[in-house]
Amino acid sequence: MKRTKIIDVLKSTDYGKEICVKGWVRSHRGNKNVDFIALNDGSTIKNVQIVVDPTKFDGQLLKDITTGACICAEGILVESQGAGQASEIQATNIVIYGLCDNTYPMQKKGQSFETMRKNAHMRLRTNTFGAVMRIRHNMAMAIHTYFHEHGFYYFHTPLITASDCEGAGNMFQVTTKNLYDLKKDENGKIIYDDDFFGEQTSLTVSGQLEGELGATALGAIYTFGPTFRAENSNTPRHLAEFWMIEPEVAFLDQEELMDLEEDFIKYCVRWALDNCQDDLAFLNQMIDKTLIARLEGTVKSNFVRLTYTEGIEILQQAIRDGRKFEFPCNWGDDLASEHERYLVEEHFKCPVIMTDYPSAIKAFYMKQNPVPAGATAGSVGYRGQAAPAATMQGTDVLFPQIGEIIGGSVREESYDKLMAEINKRGMETDKLWWYLDTRRWGSCPHAGFGLGFERLILFVTGMQNIRDVIPFPRTPKSAEF
């Protein structure tokens, strides 16, 4: 008999029809008169109830149907006599595909998230992680649909690169060299002539630089793929391997970029509310009881737009009023997550797009704002402090529960200005010659942003640790599964 997915069974009112379902047992309870098996196949957060007359089945077979076992159940679809479901199946035949003994780590009893991370190969079968992964799928669909409908082209950038987009140096090296017999020159530097690519290469931290090339040819592109950062960070917000969405658009200015950021992320949240109702309802009940209200509030709210300088003023006023922060927040400091969350959760109570950061704390490729007349870098006073005059056209989106969820900017299109910034930072240009060529030949104004996919999933699901929104997290000292 052909299998029917449980999500379709639960929608059906074709009572009296013979039906076949296959899945994994969530629970099995019963007495001498009747057994009830809750079966789930991953197509929905909800289980279908299999009602079994124990007098018609082998006793040992029923004993072998334990939590986690995989079975096929055939029977008659009937209207449910119990609360909570419209339909159930009166079993006529059961086949066990896979037994599951009492060492199964995902028993029905409550499991801590830390325990489930140690069993990441099995945690996907739980209700919580099933819900998270279905929402993750839906967010990927929302992203592709949004950009397709808005005339963007999906652009594939390389995972292996010889350039460091962020300039931080936290990259995983890719090599075929024998690490036990490395050839070095007279200065002790490794010689890469005999390596696969003939030069030092790494896993990418961002597809942005290559994405800019696509935007200057196709007009509007987006990337969506894995990126890698070798930061030795064990916070609930960092992974060594994660997915990024990075649109780049030609002829886009700062205001238009902010409009794109706000419209895009609202579209994704709206998609989740419209297409993931059962999973969100479960997570709202089990993980975060304010989740759905927060998502609905995000869609309905107008994002506040303020400059970095205005944000610093608000934070410093909060300190004068007695608010304590762990990290400093003077003009020129890179804001910590606690500062960003204060602005969105306590002060404005809605998402914020922060603009015009000090150039010194942002990447080399960001377009600088004009320096005020008569001012030079380091000369502009702010509440008695020395404040760098140079700011850039950044557009970072700050979200409740998360902090920064999008980092974006207008890109510097002038070859001379870009080279001046590269020289000022003491950067090497030998790996960036191709990127600089775009500023020499037909340069154009353009802008873009990067959205960490897992941070979006954190916000949409209400989960508290980024390791719990990706199937198999890669973190320091952890690369199992």
GROMACS .gro file of C-alpha atoms in nm:
model
  481
    1MET     CA    1   0.000   0.000   0.000
    2LYS     CA    2   0.128   0.347  -0.088
    3ARG     CA    3   0.246   0.555   0.208
    4THR     CA    4   0.061   0.875   0.307
    5LYS     CA    5   0.249   1.147   0.491
    6ILE     CA    6   0.117   1.218   0.839
    7ILE     CA    7   0.065   1.588   0.762
    8ASP     CA    8  -0.182   1.478   0.491
    9VAL     CA    9  -0.345   1.213   0.709
   10LEU     CA   10  -0.426   1.473   0.975
   11LYS     CA   11  -0.595   1.695   0.715
   12SER     CA   12  -0.804   1.411   0.572
   13THR     CA   13  -1.167   1.342   0.659
   14ASP     CA   14  -1.196   1.047   0.421
   15TYR     CA   15  -1.309   0.818   0.702
   16GLY     CA   16  -1.328   0.447   0.627
   17LYS     CA   17  -1.037   0.465   0.383
   18GLU     CA   18  -0.748   0.219   0.412
   19ILE     CA   19  -0.428   0.407   0.483
   20CYS     CA   20  -0.055   0.342   0.534
   21VAL     CA   21   0.176   0.556   0.745
   22LYS     CA   22   0.544   0.515   0.826
   23GLY     CA   23   0.751   0.690   1.088
   24TRP     CA   24   0.910   0.687   1.431
   25VAL     CA   25   0.731   0.616   1.756
   26ARG     CA   26   0.701   0.914   1.987
   27SER     CA   27   0.521   0.719   2.259
   28HIS     CA   28   0.347   0.388   2.319
   29ARG     CA   29   0.101   0.334   2.599
   30GLY     CA   30  -0.179   0.089   2.659
   31ASN     CA   31  -0.352  -0.174   2.866
   32LYS     CA   32  -0.499  -0.518   2.806
   33ASN     CA   33  -0.786  -0.368   2.606
   34VAL     CA   34  -0.622  -0.108   2.379
   35ASP     CA   35  -0.281   0.034   2.281
   36PHE     CA   36  -0.210   0.386   2.157
   37ILE     CA   37   0.097   0.460   1.944
   38ALA     CA   38   0.189   0.820   1.866
   39LEU     CA   39   0.369   0.820   1.531
   40ASN     CA   40   0.562   1.103   1.364
   41ASP     CA   41   0.734   1.112   1.025
   42GLY     CA   42   0.883   1.462   1.033
   43SER     CA   43   0.628   1.617   0.796
   44THR     CA   44   0.457   1.799   1.083
   45ILE     CA   45   0.503   1.872   1.452
   46LYS     CA   46   0.185   1.673   1.516
   47ASN     CA   47   0.163   1.297   1.565
   48VAL     CA   48  -0.097   1.060   1.428
   49GLN     CA   49  -0.247   0.822   1.679
   50ILE     CA   50  -0.247   0.453   1.590
   51VAL     CA   51  -0.514   0.264   1.785
   52VAL     CA   52  -0.430  -0.105   1.831
   53ASP     CA   53  -0.649  -0.391   1.953
   54PRO     CA   54  -0.387  -0.603   2.139
   55THR     CA   55  -0.594  -0.921   2.095
   56LYS     CA   56  -0.532  -0.902   1.719
   57PHE     CA   57  -0.152  -0.860   1.733
   58ASP     CA   58   0.140  -1.063   1.855
   59GLY     CA   59   0.226  -0.966   2.212
   60GLN     CA   60   0.602  -0.960   2.150
   61LEU     CA   61   0.560  -0.732   1.849
   62LEU     CA   62   0.374  -0.480   2.063
   63LYS     CA   63   0.642  -0.499   2.333
   64ASP     CA   64   0.906  -0.425   2.069
   65ILE     CA   65   0.732  -0.102   1.965
   66THR     CA   66   0.919   0.133   2.197
   67THR     CA   67   0.994   0.504   2.183
   68GLY     CA   68   1.219   0.570   1.885
   69ALA     CA   69   1.132   0.252   1.695
   70CYS     CA   70   1.058   0.286   1.324
   71ILE     CA   71   0.738   0.119   1.204
   72CYS     CA   72   0.491   0.092   0.919
   73ALA     CA   73   0.125   0.093   1.023
   74GLU     CA   74  -0.169   0.009   0.799
   75GLY     CA   75  -0.527   0.056   0.898
   76ILE     CA   76  -0.859   0.238   0.861
   77LEU     CA   77  -0.884   0.615   0.895
   78VAL     CA   78  -1.152   0.694   1.152
   79GLU     CA   79  -1.279   1.001   1.331
   80SER     CA   80  -1.094   1.038   1.657
   81GLN     CA   81  -1.274   0.975   1.983
   82GLY     CA   82  -1.016   1.171   2.184
   83ALA     CA   83  -0.938   1.539   2.212
   84GLY     CA   84  -0.658   1.703   2.020
   85GLN     CA   85  -0.692   1.538   1.681
   86ALA     CA   86  -0.966   1.496   1.421
   87SER     CA   87  -0.849   1.164   1.281
   88GLU     CA   88  -0.675   0.847   1.395
   89ILE     CA   89  -0.595   0.509   1.247
   90GLN     CA   90  -0.741   0.179   1.358
   91ALA     CA   91  -0.448  -0.057   1.294
   92THR     CA   92  -0.489  -0.371   1.085
   93ASN     CA   93  -0.119  -0.446   1.029
   94ILE     CA   94   0.211  -0.326   1.179
   95VAL     CA   95   0.565  -0.393   1.058
   96ILE     CA   96   0.870  -0.293   1.260
   97TYR     CA   97   1.149  -0.154   1.042
   98GLY     CA   98   1.392  -0.066   1.318
   99LEU     CA   99   1.397  -0.168   1.683
  100CYS     CA  100   1.502   0.085   1.946
  101ASP     CA  101   1.630  -0.034   2.284
  102ASN     CA  102   1.632   0.153   2.615
  103THR     CA  103   1.972   0.311   2.548
  104TYR     CA  104   1.806   0.547   2.295
  105PRO     CA  105   1.916   0.894   2.414
  106MET     CA  106   1.601   1.080   2.306
  107GLN     CA  107   1.352   0.914   2.538
  108LYS     CA  108   1.027   1.094   2.608
  109LYS     CA  109   1.159   1.239   2.934
  110GLY     CA  110   1.290   1.594   2.916
  111GLN     CA  111   1.643   1.638   2.782
  112SER     CA  112   1.867   1.939   2.833
  113PHE     CA  113   1.985   2.117   2.521
  114GLU     CA  114   2.345   2.042   2.620
  115THR     CA  115   2.265   1.669   2.631
  116MET     CA  116   2.096   1.690   2.294
  117ARG     CA  117   2.398   1.868   2.142
  118LYS     CA  118   2.608   1.570   2.244
  119ASN     CA  119   2.359   1.356   2.054
  120ALA     CA  120   2.313   1.583   1.753
  121HIS     CA  121   2.273   1.280   1.529
  122MET     CA  122   1.955   1.186   1.717
  123ARG     CA  123   1.819   1.521   1.840
  124LEU     CA  124   1.664   1.596   1.500
  125ARG     CA  125   1.391   1.343   1.584
  126THR     CA  126   1.267   1.546   1.880
  127ASN     CA  127   0.970   1.781   1.853
  128THR     CA  128   1.182   2.088   1.922
  129PHE     CA  129   1.447   2.021   1.660
  130GLY     CA  130   1.194   1.898   1.408
  131ALA     CA  131   1.017   2.233   1.445
  132VAL     CA  132   1.343   2.430   1.416
  133MET     CA  133   1.453   2.244   1.102
  134ARG     CA  134   1.117   2.286   0.928
  135ILE     CA  135   1.132   2.659   1.003
  136ARG     CA  136   1.490   2.668   0.878
  137HIS     CA  137   1.372   2.517   0.549
  138ASN     CA  138   1.093   2.771   0.524
  139MET     CA  139   1.329   3.060   0.585
  140ALA     CA  140   1.551   2.937   0.302
  141MET     CA  141   1.246   2.923   0.076
  142ALA     CA  142   1.144   3.275   0.183
  143ILE     CA  143   1.490   3.410   0.102
  144HIS     CA  144   1.503   3.261  -0.246
  145THR     CA  145   1.143   3.364  -0.318
  146TYR     CA  146   1.194   3.723  -0.204
  147PHE     CA  147   1.502   3.782  -0.415
  148HIS     CA  148   1.357   3.605  -0.718
  149GLU     CA  149   1.042   3.815  -0.701
  150HIS     CA  150   1.249   4.134  -0.669
  151GLY     CA  151   1.470   4.071  -0.972
  152PHE     CA  152   1.786   3.948  -0.800
  153TYR     CA  153   2.003   3.672  -0.945
  154TYR     CA  154   2.131   3.387  -0.727
  155PHE     CA  155   2.508   3.416  -0.756
  156HIS     CA  156   2.747   3.139  -0.647
  157THR     CA  157   3.070   3.267  -0.495
  158PRO     CA  158   3.370   3.042  -0.417
  159LEU     CA  159   3.423   2.870  -0.084
  160ILE     CA  160   3.800   2.855  -0.139
  161THR     CA  161   3.971   3.194  -0.163
  162ALA     CA  162   4.311   3.362  -0.147
  163SER     CA  163   4.169   3.688  -0.009
  164ASP     CA  164   4.041   3.785   0.336
  165CYS     CA  165   3.724   3.992   0.294
  166GLU     CA  166   3.704   4.101   0.657
  167GLY     CA  167   4.076   4.156   0.707
  168ALA     CA  168   4.068   3.990   1.049
  169GLY     CA  169   4.279   3.689   0.953
  170ASN     CA  170   4.049   3.438   1.126
  171MET     CA  171   4.042   3.192   0.838
  172PHE     CA  172   4.069   2.816   0.801
  173GLN     CA  173   4.355   2.728   0.570
  174VAL     CA  174   4.303   2.488   0.278
  175THR     CA  175   4.605   2.290   0.168
  176THR     CA  176   4.721   1.960   0.020
  177LYS     CA  177   5.071   2.005   0.162
  178ASN     CA  178   5.227   1.747   0.390
  179LEU     CA  179   5.200   1.920   0.727
  180TYR     CA  180   5.480   1.703   0.863
  181ASP     CA  181   5.727   1.817   0.596
  182LEU     CA  182   5.664   2.182   0.514
  183LYS     CA  183   5.902   2.355   0.277
  184LYS     CA  184   6.016   2.696   0.397
  185ASP     CA  185   6.230   2.977   0.258
  186GLU     CA  186   6.535   3.130   0.426
  187ASN     CA  187   6.307   3.354   0.635
  188GLY     CA  188   6.109   3.061   0.769
  189LYS     CA  189   5.798   3.132   0.562
  190ILE     CA  190   5.611   2.840   0.410
  191ILE     CA  191   5.656   2.796   0.036
  192TYR     CA  192   5.327   2.729  -0.142
  193ASP     CA  193   5.458   2.674  -0.494
  194ASP     CA  194   5.396   2.301  -0.463
  195ASP     CA  195   5.052   2.336  -0.304
  196PHE     CA  196   4.740   2.252  -0.505
  197PHE     CA  197   4.657   2.614  -0.592
  198GLY     CA  198   5.017   2.734  -0.591
  199GLU     CA  199   4.944   2.992  -0.321
  200GLN     CA  200   4.803   3.013   0.031
  201THR     CA  201   4.426   2.960   0.030
  202SER     CA  202   4.154   2.948   0.292
  203LEU     CA  203   3.785   2.885   0.340
  204THR     CA  204   3.589   3.202   0.276
  205VAL     CA  205   3.459   3.429   0.551
  206SER     CA  206   3.228   3.606   0.306
  207GLY     CA  207   3.126   3.602  -0.058
  208GLN     CA  208   3.082   3.978  -0.062
  209LEU     CA  209   3.384   4.082  -0.267
  210GLU     CA  210   3.298   3.839  -0.546
  211GLY     CA  211   2.932   3.936  -0.504
  212GLU     CA  212   3.022   4.294  -0.585
  213LEU     CA  213   3.162   4.173  -0.918
  214GLY     CA  214   2.829   4.007  -0.991
  215ALA     CA  215   2.634   4.322  -0.901
  216THR     CA  216   2.842   4.534  -1.138
  217ALA     CA  217   2.749   4.298  -1.421
  218LEU     CA  218   2.397   4.173  -1.340
  219GLY     CA  219   2.267   4.471  -1.144
  220ALA     CA  220   2.136   4.287  -0.839
  221ILE     CA  221   2.259   3.955  -0.702
  222TYR     CA  222   2.248   3.760  -0.378
  223THR     CA  223   2.462   3.485  -0.236
  224PHE     CA  224   2.336   3.218   0.003
  225GLY     CA  225   2.589   2.965   0.122
  226PRO     CA  226   2.824   2.848   0.396
  227THR     CA  227   3.101   3.068   0.534
  228PHE     CA  228   3.376   2.992   0.786
  229ARG     CA  229   3.548   3.188   1.062
  230ALA     CA  230   3.823   3.051   1.284
  231GLU     CA  231   3.736   3.261   1.587
  232ASN     CA  232   3.799   3.085   1.916
  233SER     CA  233   3.460   3.192   2.048
  234ASN     CA  234   3.226   2.984   2.262
  235THR     CA  235   2.939   3.231   2.292
  236PRO     CA  236   2.575   3.139   2.216
  237ARG     CA  237   2.596   3.365   1.908
  238HIS     CA  238   2.900   3.227   1.722
  239LEU     CA  239   2.971   2.930   1.498
  240ALA     CA  240   3.281   2.837   1.301
  241GLU     CA  241   3.067   2.726   1.006
  242PHE     CA  242   2.749   2.915   0.930
  243TRP     CA  243   2.537   3.032   0.636
  244MET     CA  244   2.524   3.385   0.500
  245ILE     CA  245   2.286   3.575   0.274
  246GLU     CA  246   2.464   3.861   0.098
  247PRO     CA  247   2.280   4.074  -0.159
  248GLU     CA  248   2.473   4.334  -0.360
  249VAL     CA  249   2.298   4.594  -0.573
  250ALA     CA  250   2.430   4.842  -0.826
  251PHE     CA  251   2.315   5.205  -0.807
  252LEU     CA  252   2.174   5.166  -0.454
  253ASP     CA  253   2.222   5.447  -0.201
  254GLN     CA  254   2.212   5.437   0.179
  255GLU     CA  255   1.840   5.511   0.216
  256GLU     CA  256   1.748   5.254  -0.047
  257LEU     CA  257   1.972   4.999   0.126
  258MET     CA  258   1.791   5.050   0.456
  259ASP     CA  259   1.458   5.011   0.277
  260LEU     CA  260   1.580   4.682   0.129
  261GLU     CA  261   1.702   4.551   0.465
  262GLU     CA  262   1.376   4.630   0.642
  263ASP     CA  263   1.152   4.500   0.366
  264PHE     CA  264   1.352   4.179   0.326
  265ILE     CA  265   1.360   4.080   0.690
  266LYS     CA  266   0.992   4.163   0.742
  267TYR     CA  267   0.911   3.943   0.443
  268CYS     CA  268   1.100   3.651   0.600
  269VAL     CA  269   0.928   3.693   0.938
  270ARG     CA  270   0.587   3.724   0.770
  271TRP     CA  271   0.661   3.405   0.575
  272ALA     CA  272   0.728   3.220   0.900
  273LEU     CA  273   0.404   3.344   1.055
  274ASP     CA  274   0.208   3.240   0.747
  275ASN     CA  275   0.374   2.904   0.674
  276CYS     CA  276   0.501   2.768   1.008
  277GLN     CA  277   0.200   2.813   1.233
  278ASP     CA  278   0.205   2.473   1.404
  279ASP     CA  279   0.581   2.478   1.467
  280LEU     CA  280   0.573   2.838   1.595
  281ALA     CA  281   0.280   2.755   1.824
  282PHE     CA  282   0.481   2.466   1.971
  283LEU     CA  283   0.794   2.679   2.021
  284ASN     CA  284   0.583   2.962   2.163
  285GLN     CA  285   0.452   2.720   2.425
  286MET     CA  286   0.771   2.529   2.501
  287ILE     CA  287   1.060   2.771   2.440
  288ASP     CA  288   0.951   3.136   2.447
  289LYS     CA  289   0.595   3.241   2.532
  290THR     CA  290   0.650   3.585   2.378
  291LEU     CA  291   0.774   3.448   2.044
  292ILE     CA  292   0.469   3.493   1.822
  293ALA     CA  293   0.387   3.834   1.967
  294ARG     CA  294   0.746   3.946   1.903
  295LEU     CA  295   0.738   3.823   1.544
  296GLU     CA  296   0.406   3.994   1.477
  297GLY     CA  297   0.537   4.314   1.637
  298THR     CA  298   0.842   4.307   1.410
  299VAL     CA  299   0.629   4.289   1.098
  300LYS     CA  300   0.401   4.571   1.211
  301SER     CA  301   0.667   4.809   1.342
  302ASN     CA  302   0.861   5.071   1.151
  303PHE     CA  303   1.231   5.019   1.218
  304VAL     CA  304   1.394   5.313   1.394
  305ARG     CA  305   1.679   5.468   1.197
  306LEU     CA  306   1.946   5.650   1.395
  307THR     CA  307   2.313   5.730   1.366
  308TYR     CA  308   2.586   5.568   1.571
  309THR     CA  309   2.646   5.907   1.735
  310GLU     CA  310   2.281   5.929   1.842
  311GLY     CA  311   2.299   5.574   1.973
  312ILE     CA  312   2.608   5.653   2.179
  313GLU     CA  313   2.430   5.956   2.326
  314ILE     CA  314   2.134   5.738   2.431
  315LEU     CA  315   2.365   5.477   2.587
  316GLN     CA  316   2.568   5.736   2.775
  317GLN     CA  317   2.251   5.898   2.906
  318ALA     CA  318   2.143   5.555   3.027
  319ILE     CA  319   2.475   5.522   3.213
  320ARG     CA  320   2.426   5.863   3.373
  321ASP     CA  321   2.081   5.745   3.480
  322GLY     CA  322   2.235   5.443   3.655
  323ARG     CA  323   2.231   5.173   3.386
  324LYS     CA  324   2.528   4.936   3.417
  325PHE     CA  325   2.702   4.786   3.114
  326GLU     CA  326   2.982   4.532   3.117
  327PHE     CA  327   3.163   4.694   2.823
  328PRO     CA  328   3.245   5.062   2.759
  329CYS     CA  329   3.049   5.258   2.500
  330ASN     CA  330   3.237   5.577   2.423
  331TRP     CA  331   3.238   5.733   2.077
  332GLY     CA  332   3.465   5.517   1.865
  333ASP     CA  333   3.396   5.191   2.052
  334ASP     CA  334   3.251   4.895   1.867
  335LEU     CA  335   2.912   4.839   2.029
  336ALA     CA  336   2.868   4.514   2.221
  337SER     CA  337   2.556   4.299   2.202
  338GLU     CA  338   2.439   4.436   2.538
  339HIS     CA  339   2.442   4.791   2.398
  340GLU     CA  340   2.256   4.690   2.083
  341ARG     CA  341   1.994   4.498   2.279
  342TYR     CA  342   1.944   4.788   2.521
  343LEU     CA  343   1.858   5.015   2.228
  344VAL     CA  344   1.608   4.775   2.070
  345GLU     CA  345   1.462   4.603   2.376
  346GLU     CA  346   1.453   4.877   2.638
  347HIS     CA  347   1.484   5.217   2.473
  348PHE     CA  348   1.299   5.192   2.140
  349LYS     CA  349   1.127   4.854   2.192
  350CYS     CA  350   1.151   4.779   1.820
  351PRO     CA  351   1.422   4.696   1.563
  352VAL     CA  352   1.680   4.964   1.489
  353ILE     CA  353   1.889   5.039   1.182
  354MET     CA  354   2.208   5.210   1.300
  355THR     CA  355   2.405   5.414   1.049
  356ASP     CA  356   2.723   5.617   1.010
  357TYR     CA  357   2.970   5.426   1.226
  358PRO     CA  358   3.330   5.544   1.280
  359SER     CA  359   3.531   5.421   0.983
  360ALA     CA  360   3.805   5.287   1.210
  361ILE     CA  361   3.582   5.010   1.348
  362LYS     CA  362   3.442   4.898   1.012
  363ALA     CA  363   3.576   4.727   0.701
  364PHE     CA  364   3.801   4.894   0.445
  365TYR     CA  365   3.553   4.874   0.157
  366MET     CA  366   3.280   5.091   0.318
  367LYS     CA  367   3.209   5.434   0.172
  368GLN     CA  368   3.306   5.725   0.395
  369ASN     CA  369   3.077   6.017   0.464
  370PRO     CA  370   3.207   6.361   0.375
  371VAL     CA  371   3.411   6.508   0.662
  372PRO     CA  372   3.235   6.816   0.808
  373ALA     CA  373   3.376   7.148   0.685
  374GLY     CA  374   3.680   7.254   0.886
  375ALA     CA  375   3.705   6.919   1.067
  376THR     CA  376   3.978   6.658   1.053
  377ALA     CA  377   3.989   6.306   1.183
  378GLY     CA  378   4.004   6.316   1.561
  379SER     CA  379   3.896   6.680   1.590
  380VAL     CA  380   3.519   6.658   1.628
  381GLY     CA  381   3.413   6.696   1.990
  382TYR     CA  382   3.130   6.495   2.140
  383ARG     CA  383   3.023   6.575   2.497
  384GLY     CA  384   3.377   6.674   2.578
  385GLN     CA  385   3.531   6.364   2.416
  386ALA     CA  386   3.757   6.344   2.115
  387ALA     CA  387   3.559   6.180   1.837
  388PRO     CA  388   3.695   6.071   1.499
  389ALA     CA  389   3.546   6.279   1.221
  390ALA     CA  390   3.555   5.999   0.964
  391THR     CA  391   3.233   5.800   0.953
  392MET     CA  392   3.107   5.558   0.692
  393GLN     CA  393   2.772   5.477   0.537
  394GLY     CA  394   2.696   5.164   0.733
  395THR     CA  395   2.345   5.027   0.788
  396ASP     CA  396   2.344   4.762   1.062
  397VAL     CA  397   2.007   4.618   1.166
  398LEU     CA  398   1.972   4.549   1.540
  399PHE     CA  399   1.707   4.306   1.664
  400PRO     CA  400   1.565   4.213   2.005
  401GLN     CA  401   1.711   3.896   2.158
  402ILE     CA  402   1.990   3.898   1.897
  403GLY     CA  403   2.165   4.233   1.865
  404GLU     CA  404   2.315   4.281   1.519
  405ILE     CA  405   2.137   4.060   1.268
  406ILE     CA  406   2.237   4.244   0.948
  407GLY     CA  407   2.559   4.426   0.868
  408GLY     CA  408   2.549   4.641   0.558
  409SER     CA  409   2.693   4.948   0.392
  410VAL     CA  410   2.734   5.150   0.078
  411ARG     CA  411   3.060   5.036  -0.083
  412GLU     CA  412   3.336   5.278  -0.179
  413GLU     CA  413   3.329   5.304  -0.558
  414SER     CA  414   3.624   5.544  -0.597
  415TYR     CA  415   3.954   5.373  -0.678
  416ASP     CA  416   4.160   5.655  -0.524
  417LYS     CA  417   3.961   5.666  -0.201
  418LEU     CA  418   3.959   5.288  -0.168
  419MET     CA  419   4.335   5.272  -0.221
  420ALA     CA  420   4.388   5.550   0.034
  421GLU     CA  421   4.196   5.349   0.295
  422ILE     CA  422   4.383   5.028   0.210
  423ASN     CA  423   4.718   5.209   0.244
  424LYS     CA  424   4.607   5.376   0.566
  425ARG     CA  425   4.536   5.033   0.717
  426GLY     CA  426   4.860   4.885   0.589
  427MET     CA  427   4.682   4.616   0.391
  428GLU     CA  428   4.849   4.414   0.117
  429THR     CA  429   4.692   4.454  -0.224
  430ASP     CA  430   4.847   4.161  -0.410
  431LYS     CA  431   4.545   3.938  -0.333
  432LEU     CA  432   4.293   4.213  -0.414
  433TRP     CA  433   4.407   4.320  -0.761
  434TRP     CA  434   4.092   4.181  -0.923
  435TYR     CA  435   3.868   4.361  -0.672
  436LEU     CA  436   4.047   4.690  -0.735
  437ASP     CA  437   3.998   4.646  -1.110
  438THR     CA  438   3.624   4.698  -1.060
  439ARG     CA  439   3.705   5.051  -0.940
  440ARG     CA  440   3.929   5.117  -1.240
  441TRP     CA  441   3.697   4.995  -1.514
  442GLY     CA  442   3.337   5.111  -1.511
  443SER     CA  443   3.297   5.162  -1.138
  444CYS     CA  444   2.948   5.242  -1.012
  445PRO     CA  445   2.779   5.329  -0.682
  446HIS     CA  446   2.660   5.011  -0.512
  447ALA     CA  447   2.562   4.874  -0.173
  448GLY     CA  448   2.483   4.550   0.004
  449PHE     CA  449   2.450   4.367   0.332
  450GLY     CA  450   2.519   4.038   0.502
  451LEU     CA  451   2.264   3.846   0.709
  452GLY     CA  452   2.372   3.555   0.924
  453PHE     CA  453   2.115   3.285   0.846
  454GLU     CA  454   2.144   3.118   1.185
  455ARG     CA  455   2.084   3.449   1.363
  456LEU     CA  456   1.764   3.488   1.165
  457ILE     CA  457   1.661   3.136   1.269
  458LEU     CA  458   1.742   3.222   1.633
  459PHE     CA  459   1.506   3.516   1.617
  460VAL     CA  460   1.226   3.335   1.436
  461THR     CA  461   1.234   3.025   1.660
  462GLY     CA  462   1.306   3.186   1.997
  463MET     CA  463   1.592   2.944   2.058
  464GLN     CA  464   1.867   3.076   2.284
  465ASN     CA  465   2.182   2.917   2.144
  466ILE     CA  466   2.297   2.934   1.783
  467ARG     CA  467   2.423   2.575   1.810
  468ASP     CA  468   2.059   2.467   1.828
  469VAL     CA  469   1.944   2.614   1.496
  470ILE     CA  470   2.188   2.434   1.266
  471PRO     CA  471   2.179   2.054   1.226
  472PHE     CA  472   2.543   1.987   1.313
  473PRO     CA  473   2.722   2.283   1.477
  474ARG     CA  474   3.091   2.346   1.421
  475THR     CA  475   3.251   2.518   1.719
  476PRO     CA  476   3.595   2.520   1.888
  477LYS     CA  477   3.699   2.163   1.975
  478SER     CA  478   3.379   2.026   1.820
  479ALA     CA  479   3.350   1.884   1.468
  480GLU     CA  480   3.163   1.560   1.532
  481PHE     CA  481   2.888   1.415   1.317
   0.00000   0.00000   0.00000
